[in-house]
Amino acid sequence: MSKSDVTLLAIANAAGVSQMTVSRALSNKPGVSRAKREEILRIAAEQGYVVNRTQQKSSSRRSHVIGLVTAELHNPFVSELVAGVGRAARTAGYELLVYSLVEPDQPPLPRVIKLMQQVIDGIIALLPYEHSYLEVLADARVPIITVDQYGRFVRFPSIAADSYAGACMAVRHLLGLGHKRIAFLTGDERLASAQDRHRAYLDTLTQAGIAIDPELVLAGNYSLSRGQSVVKSLLALKDRPTAVFAANDMSAIGVLAGLKEAGLRVPEEMSVIGFDDIPGAAQCHPALTTIRQPIQQMGRSAVNTLLALIAGLEAASPQIVLPTELVVRASTGVPRGG
Amino acid sequence: MSKSDVTLLAIANAAGVSQMTVSRALSNKPGVSRAKREEILRIAAEQGYVVNRTQQKSSSRRSHVIGLVTAELHNPFVSELVAGVGRAARTAGYELLVYSLVEPDQPPLPRVIKLMQQVIDGIIALLPYEHSYLEVLADARVPIITVDQYGRFVRFPSIAADSYAGACMAVRHLLGLGHKRIAFLTGDERLASAQDRHRAYLDTLTQAGIAIDPELVLAGNYSLSRGQSVVKSLLALKDRPTAVFAANDMSAIGVLAGLKEAGLRVPEEMSVIGFDDIPGAAQCHPALTTIRQPIQQMGRSAVNTLLALIAGLEAASPQIVLPTELVVRASTGVPRGG
DNA sequence: ATGAAAGCGCTAACAC
DNA sequence: GTGTTAGCGCTTTCAT
């Protein structure tokens, strides 16, 4: 007889009480005497009882399972965040299930959306490019939190690092080193984070009295390969920049690769700064100067906010913005003749 | 009234039949007249009915949902495989749920294991380093398939590409180009795939009459960073190799990066060949020659085999091995003075 | 070919 | 503080 047969009733019999008393004891609900409660907990532990979340959900509308949806499984930022969310969820007594959107810009099938409702209590959506399915879920009263946002679309509470402030720091760091011609490699501009970083770049330069040169703004998409391929356009400019601010670490690492390919030394001939501080940032050569997002903390915030929503509370603030931090490593330095 | 309220009973009422008839019609079971069946299907489609998988499971022991467990979310091979499995599952009328092992070498909590049993009909485990939890699941009669294997542990049916044959091809390709000193960067030797590739390297060289030089065998772990860092040991050898066979593409790309850093040209001064043919292999510089694993097909095989197991059939063959293919790109060439 | 009844494991609601 | 009842949505089993 495998453990999977341990049911509420089994424990009730073993303890000589009713099923309901066991349920109450196990869910920490009032209405059970201390003595009985302890006895029940002991027996349950002994027998290795674990609640059946799906039955729990079908009778109480709560499964204590949350879902995380993402289209970018292969993305270091995402996988870090998944880890953070997983830990936070578990700490709060929740399990985490991941729904992978196989087709990035395609909404999941109705079948899958339904499955989400049937299994989970709430959803954390990462980098929600396509979000029509979120509307469907919201209509079905599934609490939703997004990490980053699709444009300025604010129907759902979101968690994000302070992209604007972080990007300002990045640009100021380069300015402080003496750079005047600073290129910017954009992120995927459908996302709020990318828009914020872009705006911060423009604003900070302007505030520093430096005219914006549109040639120095290159269209990226947060990907390594784009970062790498964009380098030649950069080097083809008659008046080359002395530094590049890439909207995220992946594309910054791509830029590093492209520069290496072109034979330029970093930071002597070109400074590079990224954004995110993914694990790979510290390991590449030269180690990447970047803006750190508090990824673990973002995971925790996402979970806590979601749980509050599930509990029926309004999100304290619809948009939670977490501070970022400049991490200076080896990829930035004073410009030549600076 | 949201769609989520569409239940069997609702359709039964709308169709003027019993719940049971609707159930039968919708699950393609016999016992319903053609006319009624069609009528029911029409109404169900109209109302947007979707079965509640968890209820389905609690009464029939089948949810038509399968799970995929992996510790390496951030791994291009894994994410490709997840996509392939997702597509195949959906085609077969199953949904896919992903369980991410947050701590790579740590088994999931009993709570999570229990959740798996409660939600899914079977599990596909990717790169199962730690597999004690699989035993628990198997004891609970959850069908399991692994992709790749932990060592020579064959309790579970597995799907894998033919690592041995593929690695032989890789080495022969280099031999054919005229290389005599060929280094090997191992994979994570806990996995069967890594062991097979290693063995193939040794065997193929021996068969070609080339003595094995232990100095040319470098300990890797399938990671990019290890590939990169290992290059300096390679270049420090008094009698340098002219080619490197890396046990997978990620580490091969790392080797490429390390060589670029060291200023060596590929393939003029060093040939590099990988294994997997992940999407990144074609995009790096120079484009990587590699052994292609049929990742999509592996996903399909894994799903089909798992479904057979779920249906109560024995796996046709406990170990399914799929053929590999040499993909020649730009990272291999004749050795200098070859 | 169709339906009625029972049960899966759990909890909300209402007893006592 | 504790137990009983009913019900979630589905499928099994047994009638008809």
XYZ file of C-alpha atoms (C1' of nucleotides) in Angstrom:
708
model
C 0.000 0.000 0.000
C 1.694 3.114 -1.199
C 1.648 6.376 0.628
C -0.679 7.760 -1.960
C -3.477 5.888 -0.233
C -3.150 7.839 2.964
C -6.297 9.847 3.051
C -8.060 12.085 5.496
C -10.409 9.280 6.377
C -7.555 6.923 7.105
C -6.135 9.331 9.615
C -9.540 10.024 11.074
C -9.966 6.316 11.750
C -6.504 5.979 13.172
C -7.129 8.906 15.475
C -10.643 7.926 16.369
C -12.109 11.228 15.242
C -14.080 12.436 12.262
C -12.668 13.368 8.900
C -13.620 16.952 9.524
C -11.607 17.225 12.691
C -8.591 15.955 10.873
C -9.143 18.448 8.083
C -9.349 21.266 10.587
C -6.308 20.140 12.486
C -4.248 19.794 9.341
C -5.224 23.152 7.905
C -4.561 24.960 11.136
C -8.134 25.941 11.500
C -9.771 26.604 14.867
C -12.195 24.166 16.379
C -9.876 21.428 17.550
C -8.579 20.939 21.063
C -4.856 21.167 21.526
C -4.575 17.572 22.544
C -6.476 16.165 19.602
C -4.718 18.489 17.217
C -1.318 17.341 18.293
C -2.348 13.716 18.210
C -3.691 14.136 14.684
C -0.593 15.909 13.457
C 1.531 13.146 14.868
C -0.428 10.415 13.153
C -0.530 12.291 9.882
C 3.217 12.746 9.932
C 3.696 9.102 10.823
C 1.653 7.928 7.906
C 3.159 10.436 5.535
C -0.084 12.131 4.753
C -0.015 14.799 2.081
C -3.145 16.632 1.072
C -4.527 16.132 -2.395
C -4.329 19.638 -3.809
C -6.748 19.021 -6.607
C -9.446 17.748 -4.305
C -8.686 20.609 -2.005
C -9.264 22.952 -4.885
C -12.462 21.342 -6.021
C -14.046 21.749 -2.678
C -12.527 24.949 -1.384
C -11.438 26.735 -4.534
C -7.892 26.768 -3.198
C -5.207 24.336 -4.215
C -2.230 26.133 -2.732
C -0.515 25.760 -6.044
C 0.534 28.726 -8.133
C 1.478 28.764 -11.776
C 4.191 30.572 -13.625
C 3.863 31.186 -17.348
C 6.710 32.075 -19.616
C 7.635 31.800 -23.249
C 11.331 32.169 -22.639
C 12.428 29.083 -20.848
C 15.897 29.474 -22.216
C 16.710 32.826 -20.722
C 18.986 33.192 -17.728
C 16.920 35.979 -16.248
C 13.827 33.822 -16.465
C 15.424 30.744 -15.014
C 16.797 32.720 -12.084
C 13.399 34.167 -11.501
C 11.752 30.769 -11.657
C 14.154 29.574 -9.011
C 13.406 32.571 -6.839
C 9.676 32.205 -7.241
C 9.889 28.495 -6.520
C 11.712 29.035 -3.266
C 9.417 31.818 -2.162
C 6.324 29.822 -3.000
C 7.511 26.806 -1.114
C 8.355 28.895 1.898
C 4.804 30.172 1.894
C 3.411 26.657 1.730
C 2.605 26.783 -1.958
C 3.812 24.613 -4.822
C 4.871 25.993 -8.161
C 3.949 24.679 -11.563
C 5.448 26.033 -14.747
C 3.502 26.508 -17.932
C 5.785 26.887 -20.885
C 4.382 28.742 -23.859
C 5.845 26.696 -26.643
C 5.039 29.215 -29.351
C 6.414 32.519 -28.027
C 3.928 34.879 -29.608
C 0.986 32.564 -29.583
C -1.562 32.387 -26.791
C -2.029 29.006 -25.142
C -4.931 26.840 -26.214
C -8.233 27.217 -24.354
C -7.629 23.722 -23.074
C -4.460 24.840 -21.408
C -6.002 27.987 -20.026
C -8.724 25.864 -18.520
C -6.173 23.546 -17.029
C -4.534 26.489 -15.354
C -7.797 27.462 -13.715
C -8.410 23.944 -12.629
C -5.105 23.422 -10.955
C -3.817 26.699 -9.626
C -4.836 29.592 -7.425
C -2.990 32.329 -9.267
C -0.525 33.077 -12.019
C 2.772 34.861 -12.335
C 3.399 35.790 -15.944
C 6.968 36.511 -16.975
C 7.768 38.895 -19.813
C 4.229 38.787 -21.110
C 4.595 39.607 -24.800
C 1.341 38.111 -25.774
C -1.213 38.663 -23.083
C -4.650 37.997 -24.508
C -4.780 34.769 -22.551
C -4.184 36.680 -19.356
C -7.392 38.559 -20.019
C -9.230 35.291 -20.304
C -7.774 34.110 -17.032
C -8.578 37.381 -15.359
C -12.162 37.100 -16.569
C -12.282 33.755 -14.857
C -11.130 35.495 -11.694
C -7.661 33.998 -11.586
C -5.368 36.442 -9.799
C -2.482 37.510 -11.989
C 0.840 39.233 -11.435
C 3.226 40.070 -14.227
C 6.961 40.469 -13.970
C 7.852 43.265 -16.335
C 4.963 44.474 -18.440
C 3.702 44.481 -21.941
C 4.067 48.140 -22.838
C 2.107 50.517 -20.665
C -0.618 48.027 -20.222
C -1.450 48.091 -16.553
C -4.458 45.891 -16.096
C -2.425 43.551 -13.912
C -0.269 44.358 -10.928
C 3.352 43.996 -11.871
C 6.721 43.539 -10.278
C 9.774 45.019 -11.889
C 13.136 46.440 -11.098
C 13.486 50.166 -11.479
C 14.638 50.159 -15.058
C 14.579 53.890 -15.396
C 16.710 54.601 -12.355
C 19.005 51.709 -13.140
C 19.581 52.854 -16.678
C 20.270 56.365 -15.433
C 22.939 54.908 -13.176
C 24.455 53.025 -16.058
C 24.693 56.093 -18.239
C 25.988 58.236 -15.405
C 28.634 55.649 -14.666
C 29.869 55.968 -18.235
C 29.641 59.739 -18.142
C 31.583 59.721 -14.911
C 34.363 57.808 -16.579
C 34.587 60.532 -19.170
C 32.613 59.041 -22.024
C 30.817 61.474 -24.275
C 29.739 59.306 -27.170
C 27.684 56.522 -25.682
C 25.734 54.091 -27.827
C 22.558 52.393 -26.673
C 21.396 48.958 -27.707
C 17.671 48.769 -27.067
C 15.789 45.819 -25.625
C 12.567 44.408 -26.884
C 10.601 47.629 -26.950
C 7.300 45.885 -26.481
C 8.249 45.520 -22.835
C 8.003 48.347 -20.354
C 11.491 47.619 -19.041
C 12.985 48.209 -22.461
C 11.070 51.419 -22.934
C 12.156 52.693 -19.538
C 15.796 51.951 -20.137
C 15.631 53.662 -23.486
C 13.984 56.742 -22.046
C 16.505 56.888 -19.221
C 19.352 56.825 -21.724
C 17.891 59.744 -23.637
C 17.029 61.747 -20.538
C 20.339 61.258 -18.798
C 22.381 62.297 -21.788
C 20.183 65.286 -22.362
C 20.495 66.334 -18.743
C 24.241 66.048 -19.084
C 24.082 68.445 -21.970
C 24.928 65.868 -24.569
C 22.939 65.957 -27.778
C 21.261 62.738 -28.766
C 22.723 61.163 -31.858
C 20.122 58.808 -33.373
C 22.904 56.869 -35.052
C 24.046 55.727 -31.629
C 20.739 54.080 -30.845
C 20.668 50.546 -32.184
C 17.656 48.301 -32.294
C 18.127 45.220 -30.146
C 15.808 42.599 -28.736
C 17.451 41.449 -25.500
C 19.189 38.594 -27.354
C 22.838 37.667 -27.407
C 22.957 37.179 -31.137
C 21.514 40.599 -31.843
C 24.108 42.118 -29.543
C 26.847 40.381 -31.411
C 25.613 41.238 -34.879
C 24.983 44.867 -34.106
C 28.630 45.548 -33.391
C 29.571 45.972 -37.012
C 27.052 48.751 -37.533
C 28.516 50.354 -34.467
C 32.064 50.140 -35.734
C 31.057 51.320 -39.168
C 30.124 54.737 -37.829
C 32.474 57.546 -38.864
C 32.440 58.937 -35.367
C 32.581 55.840 -33.206
C 31.247 55.764 -29.684
C 33.611 54.951 -26.855
C 31.030 53.043 -24.846
C 27.943 50.943 -25.289
C 25.057 50.576 -22.903
C 23.182 47.397 -23.760
C 19.653 47.089 -22.422
C 20.335 43.709 -20.851
C 23.244 41.429 -20.024
C 22.570 38.880 -22.737
C 22.876 41.474 -25.451
C 25.839 43.063 -23.666
C 27.572 39.699 -23.719
C 26.770 39.573 -27.413
C 28.373 42.968 -27.854
C 31.431 41.740 -26.011
C 31.633 38.799 -28.388
C 31.196 41.023 -31.400
C 33.930 43.367 -30.232
C 36.284 40.503 -29.571
C 35.591 39.258 -33.043
C 36.390 42.661 -34.425
C 39.593 42.713 -32.453
C 38.707 45.584 -30.148
C 39.853 45.509 -26.583
C 37.373 46.046 -23.768
C 37.402 48.387 -21.931
C 40.478 50.067 -23.464
C 38.904 50.686 -26.831
C 35.257 50.310 -25.935
C 33.428 50.200 -22.628
C 30.399 47.971 -22.288
C 27.734 47.995 -19.619
C 24.725 45.716 -19.337
C 21.617 45.347 -17.210
C 20.310 42.479 -15.057
C 23.401 40.934 -13.500
C 22.623 37.416 -14.623
C 25.060 34.759 -13.407
C 26.869 34.821 -16.744
C 27.748 38.482 -16.333
C 30.437 37.825 -13.767
C 31.921 34.978 -15.746
C 32.392 36.479 -19.173
C 35.602 38.139 -20.288
C 36.029 40.797 -19.352
C 33.598 40.497 -16.460
C 30.630 42.673 -17.250
C 29.852 45.905 -15.472
C 26.118 45.963 -15.094
C 23.028 47.070 -13.218
C 21.835 44.452 -10.814
C 18.184 43.602 -10.594
C 17.272 42.003 -7.275
C 16.030 38.869 -8.977
C 15.521 36.812 -5.830
C 13.641 39.631 -4.216
C 11.535 40.106 -7.300
C 10.552 36.479 -7.065
C 9.615 36.896 -3.447
C 7.639 40.068 -4.112
C 5.812 38.428 -6.954
C 4.795 35.527 -4.767
C 3.807 37.650 -1.811
C 1.758 40.020 -3.894
C 0.073 37.144 -5.642
C -0.772 35.467 -2.370
C -2.275 38.684 -1.111
C -4.409 38.849 -4.214
C -5.452 35.256 -3.736
C -6.415 36.056 -0.184
C -8.750 38.655 -1.601
C -6.741 41.715 -0.724
C -6.159 44.434 -3.212
C -2.551 44.733 -4.273
C -1.061 47.412 -2.066
C 0.318 49.144 -5.100
C -0.477 47.969 -8.559
C 3.109 48.435 -9.712
C 5.893 47.330 -7.452
C 9.247 48.721 -8.378
C 12.403 47.387 -6.777
C 15.694 49.245 -6.583
C 18.677 48.376 -8.729
C 22.354 48.637 -8.045
C 25.453 49.410 -10.079
C 27.964 46.556 -10.159
C 31.293 47.699 -11.498
C 33.423 44.982 -13.014
C 35.987 44.981 -15.771
C 34.153 45.925 -18.923
C 34.045 49.660 -18.327
C 36.900 52.105 -18.054
C 37.977 55.560 -19.013
C 37.856 56.257 -22.727
C 41.055 56.469 -24.707
C 42.571 59.839 -24.231
C 39.865 60.480 -21.672
C -21.177 33.673 -16.236
C -17.726 32.683 -17.283
C -16.956 29.733 -19.462
C -15.533 27.939 -16.505
C -19.064 27.184 -15.439
C -19.780 25.051 -18.462
C -20.092 21.626 -17.003
C -21.155 18.220 -18.207
C -24.480 18.695 -16.555
C -25.050 21.997 -18.308
C -24.561 20.371 -21.649
C -26.685 17.423 -20.682
C -29.541 19.779 -19.901
C -29.058 21.719 -23.075
C -29.089 18.516 -25.069
C -31.894 16.927 -23.155
C -29.868 13.855 -22.260
C -28.131 12.573 -19.164
C -24.733 13.612 -17.952
C -23.486 10.156 -18.707
C -24.390 10.304 -22.353
C -22.537 13.564 -22.690
C -19.516 12.070 -20.982
C -19.521 9.151 -23.359
C -19.991 11.314 -26.422
C -17.216 13.648 -25.439
C -14.708 10.914 -24.664
C -15.423 9.068 -27.889
C -16.731 6.083 -26.069
C -19.302 3.697 -27.570
C -22.878 3.672 -26.397
C -24.208 6.823 -28.026
C -26.153 7.042 -31.245
C -24.568 8.974 -34.069
C -27.277 11.572 -34.034
C -27.074 12.286 -30.312
C -23.305 12.233 -30.391
C -23.133 14.875 -33.072
C -25.699 17.025 -31.388
C -23.807 16.839 -28.118
C -20.510 17.681 -29.709
C -22.074 20.659 -31.386
C -23.534 21.999 -28.176
C -20.322 21.420 -26.267
C -18.327 23.312 -28.876
C -20.883 26.107 -28.852
C -20.672 26.530 -25.126
C -16.906 26.201 -25.107
C -16.881 23.195 -22.856
C -13.502 21.977 -21.687
C -13.202 18.997 -19.411
C -11.900 19.498 -15.894
C -8.769 17.393 -15.935
C -8.461 17.138 -12.215
C -11.963 15.829 -11.770
C -11.353 13.513 -14.655
C -8.349 12.197 -12.861
C -10.054 11.798 -9.527
C -12.725 9.599 -10.988
C -10.901 7.775 -13.741
C -7.292 7.939 -12.683
C -6.504 9.706 -15.948
C -6.055 13.429 -16.327
C -4.578 13.493 -19.821
C -1.876 15.708 -18.486
C 1.756 14.715 -18.478
C 4.565 16.231 -16.505
C 8.114 17.059 -17.435
C 10.752 17.416 -14.739
C 14.057 19.098 -15.224
C 16.683 20.844 -13.188
C 18.202 22.658 -16.125
C 15.658 25.128 -17.258
C 18.369 27.305 -18.678
C 19.799 24.888 -21.165
C 19.122 25.195 -24.866
C 18.937 21.456 -25.311
C 16.347 21.241 -22.575
C 14.269 24.127 -23.827
C 14.188 22.680 -27.321
C 13.128 19.380 -25.898
C 10.415 20.965 -23.806
C 9.068 22.599 -26.942
C 9.132 19.296 -28.799
C 7.472 17.424 -25.979
C 4.849 20.136 -25.632
C 3.908 19.956 -29.265
C 3.821 16.176 -29.329
C 1.743 15.994 -26.180
C -0.777 18.455 -27.469
C -1.068 16.589 -30.728
C -1.899 13.475 -28.774
C -4.576 15.285 -26.801
C -2.479 15.716 -23.673
C -1.396 18.845 -21.863
C 2.088 19.389 -20.540
C 3.084 20.739 -17.154
C 6.655 21.513 -16.231
C 8.120 20.832 -12.812
C 11.299 22.744 -12.313
C 13.728 21.314 -9.790
C 14.974 24.486 -8.232
C 17.870 22.843 -6.474
C 19.650 20.834 -9.186
C 20.966 18.008 -7.089
C 18.201 17.961 -4.561
C 15.127 15.777 -4.826
C 11.790 17.567 -4.762
C 9.827 17.670 -1.535
C 7.345 14.886 -0.838
C 4.662 17.525 -1.195
C 5.719 18.178 -4.739
C 6.030 14.513 -5.577
C 2.543 14.016 -4.296
C 1.323 16.904 -6.388
C 2.772 15.251 -9.442
C 0.812 12.106 -8.760
C -2.326 14.059 -8.167
C -2.202 16.004 -11.361
C -0.505 13.979 -14.036
C -0.633 10.594 -15.712
C 3.061 10.170 -16.336
C 6.435 11.880 -16.215
C 9.226 12.648 -18.594
C 12.425 13.326 -16.686
C 15.171 15.238 -18.461
C 18.827 14.727 -17.615
C 17.976 12.994 -14.345
C 21.033 13.613 -12.194
C 19.274 12.999 -8.983
C 16.683 10.301 -9.400
C 15.622 9.097 -5.996
C 12.337 10.899 -6.402
C 11.702 8.978 -9.572
C 11.802 5.795 -7.538
C 9.164 7.183 -5.260
C 6.988 8.070 -8.194
C 7.530 4.693 -9.759
C 6.512 3.033 -6.502
C 3.305 4.992 -6.716
C 2.846 3.534 -10.181
C 3.451 6.720 -12.095
C 4.832 5.805 -15.524
C 8.224 7.371 -16.152
C 10.426 7.962 -19.167
C 13.834 9.561 -18.956
C 15.623 11.465 -21.662
C 19.263 10.550 -21.312
C 20.032 8.442 -18.282
C 21.723 8.628 -14.968
C 24.725 6.363 -15.540
C 23.860 2.830 -16.472
C 20.831 2.911 -14.325
C 18.103 1.375 -16.423
C 15.111 1.049 -14.219
C 13.179 3.423 -16.433
C 12.732 3.328 -20.166
C 14.777 6.056 -21.764
C 15.001 8.005 -24.960
C 18.344 9.191 -26.214
C 20.241 9.965 -29.353
C 22.910 7.485 -30.324
C 25.747 9.174 -28.523
C 28.231 6.433 -29.245
C 27.670 6.363 -32.992
C 27.463 10.129 -33.152
C 30.713 10.601 -31.314
C 32.368 8.065 -33.587
C 31.239 10.158 -36.538
C 32.641 13.269 -34.952
C 36.036 11.737 -34.387
C 36.102 10.150 -37.831
C 35.259 13.493 -39.380
C 38.325 14.973 -37.736
C 40.464 11.998 -38.648
C 39.245 12.298 -42.211
C 40.426 15.880 -42.329
C 43.875 14.705 -41.351
C 43.903 15.400 -37.628
C 46.030 13.104 -35.500
C 46.065 14.866 -32.178
C 42.473 15.274 -31.149
C 41.490 16.468 -27.715
C 38.260 15.500 -25.993
C 36.289 17.632 -23.591
C 34.069 15.332 -21.569
C 30.473 15.978 -20.598
C 28.948 15.398 -17.221
C 30.059 11.835 -16.755
C 27.192 11.022 -14.457
C 25.040 10.863 -17.566
C 25.052 7.917 -19.938
C 25.332 10.217 -22.947
C 28.608 11.618 -21.653
C 29.989 8.191 -20.928
C 29.075 6.971 -24.403
C 30.681 9.909 -26.133
C 33.807 9.446 -24.115
C 34.004 5.752 -24.899
C 33.418 6.408 -28.588
C 36.278 8.883 -28.622
C 38.665 6.354 -27.118
C 37.488 3.494 -29.304
C 37.568 5.394 -32.551
C 41.064 6.692 -32.037
C 42.287 3.278 -31.004
C 40.716 1.716 -34.042
C 42.450 4.284 -36.173
C 45.727 3.200 -34.674
C 46.209 6.340 -32.673
C 47.443 5.945 -29.130
C 45.330 7.582 -26.443
C 47.031 10.503 -24.775
C 45.403 11.079 -21.373
C 46.568 14.677 -21.469
C 44.184 15.277 -24.335
C 41.167 14.270 -22.301
C 39.816 17.220 -20.362
C 37.155 17.088 -17.702
C 34.102 19.088 -18.704
C 30.536 19.267 -17.528
C 28.493 20.237 -20.570
C 28.725 23.902 -19.611
C 29.875 26.831 -21.690
C 32.046 28.295 -19.002
C 33.937 25.073 -18.480
C 34.546 24.882 -22.210
C 35.963 28.347 -22.175
C 38.151 27.912 -19.143
C 39.587 24.622 -20.251
C 41.202 26.151 -23.310
C 44.231 27.403 -21.468
C 45.121 23.919 -20.203
C 44.793 22.777 -23.773
C 47.097 25.447 -25.109
C 49.574 24.886 -22.339
C 50.383 21.405 -23.611
C 53.820 21.067 -25.161
C 52.390 19.033 -28.026
C 49.181 20.840 -28.795
C 46.253 19.108 -30.413
C 44.985 20.373 -33.750
C 41.361 19.659 -32.980
C 38.933 19.472 -30.093
C 35.852 17.338 -29.815
C 33.595 18.787 -27.139
C 30.943 16.513 -25.709
C 28.187 19.012 -26.375
C 27.584 22.265 -28.212
C 27.480 24.494 -25.166
C 30.957 23.498 -24.142
C 32.109 23.626 -27.763
C 30.890 27.199 -27.952
C 32.838 27.822 -24.771
C 35.934 26.385 -26.389
C 35.385 28.654 -29.369
C 35.215 31.605 -27.018
C 38.346 30.514 -25.191
C 40.260 30.121 -28.432
C 39.155 33.500 -29.676
C 40.327 34.966 -26.407
C 43.667 33.285 -26.856
C 43.866 34.657 -30.354
C 43.738 31.343 -32.189
C 41.899 31.125 -35.450
C 39.300 28.436 -35.995
C 39.552 26.232 -37.951
C 42.975 27.241 -39.301
C 44.798 26.736 -36.035
C 42.306 24.561 -34.219
C 39.279 22.634 -35.358
C 36.309 22.354 -33.035
C 33.372 19.994 -33.216
C 30.434 19.767 -30.840
C 27.427 17.568 -30.231
C 23.664 18.342 -30.133
C 23.139 20.951 -32.832
C 21.369 23.389 -30.580
C 20.060 26.537 -32.298
C 23.093 28.498 -31.154
C 25.465 26.186 -32.986
C 24.642 27.620 -36.379
C 24.867 31.181 -35.151
C 28.210 31.297 -33.436
C 31.410 32.314 -35.189
C 32.640 30.316 -36.858
C 29.472 28.278 -37.262
C 29.936 25.080 -35.347
C 30.397 21.699 -36.970
C 28.466 19.272 -34.812
C 26.521 16.062 -34.453
C 22.828 16.644 -34.685
C 20.494 15.005 -32.222
C 16.953 14.754 -33.555
C 15.562 16.792 -30.702
C 12.028 17.158 -32.039
C 11.851 13.466 -32.730
C 13.172 12.675 -29.277
C 10.355 14.730 -27.846
C 7.834 12.846 -29.905
C 9.297 9.472 -29.007
C 9.307 10.348 -25.358
C 5.653 11.309 -25.462
C 4.576 8.314 -27.503
C 6.435 5.876 -25.334
C 5.055 7.454 -22.209
C 1.518 7.309 -23.538
C 1.972 3.642 -24.330
C 3.113 3.064 -20.777
C 0.139 4.982 -19.466
C -2.127 2.844 -21.584
C -0.689 -0.123 -19.763
C 1.535 -1.440 -22.520
C 5.072 -2.421 -21.849
C 7.581 -0.161 -23.535
C 8.463 -1.829 -26.806
C 12.111 -1.451 -26.007
C 13.296 -0.119 -22.692
C 15.962 2.009 -24.330
C 15.096 3.897 -27.463
C 18.084 5.171 -29.358
C 17.666 7.642 -32.171
C 20.175 8.193 -34.963
C 22.411 11.225 -35.149
C 23.806 13.091 -38.098
C 27.021 14.947 -38.874
C 26.483 18.610 -39.688
C 29.571 20.150 -41.207
C 29.871 23.877 -40.782
C 32.826 26.205 -40.506
C 34.594 25.241 -37.313
C 36.450 22.239 -38.675
C 39.066 22.080 -41.393
C 42.320 20.423 -42.329
C 45.060 20.861 -39.778
C 47.941 23.199 -40.528
C 50.355 21.509 -42.811
C 47.867 18.643 -43.021
C -28.372 2.920 -26.489
C -29.303 5.330 -22.314
C -29.706 6.495 -17.482
C -29.370 6.322 -12.261
C -26.504 5.694 -8.477
C -22.299 5.554 -6.121
C -17.848 7.255 -5.152
C -13.142 9.797 -5.695
C -10.990 13.186 -1.319
C -11.797 17.189 0.301
C -14.082 21.329 2.727
C -18.150 24.766 3.669
C -22.140 25.016 6.207
C -24.812 23.749 9.640
C -25.779 21.029 13.253
C -25.115 19.608 18.364
C -15.029 21.377 20.248
C -16.817 17.952 17.328
C -19.634 15.496 13.981
C -22.932 15.195 10.078
C -24.449 16.475 5.631
C -23.977 18.009 1.187
C -21.617 18.982 -2.856
C -17.502 19.975 -6.232
C -17.426 17.472 -11.719
C -16.364 13.605 -13.349
C -16.429 8.418 -14.461
C -17.314 3.808 -12.951
C -20.683 0.214 -12.401
C -24.908 -1.586 -12.794
C -29.604 -1.209 -14.485
C -32.974 -0.822 -18.010
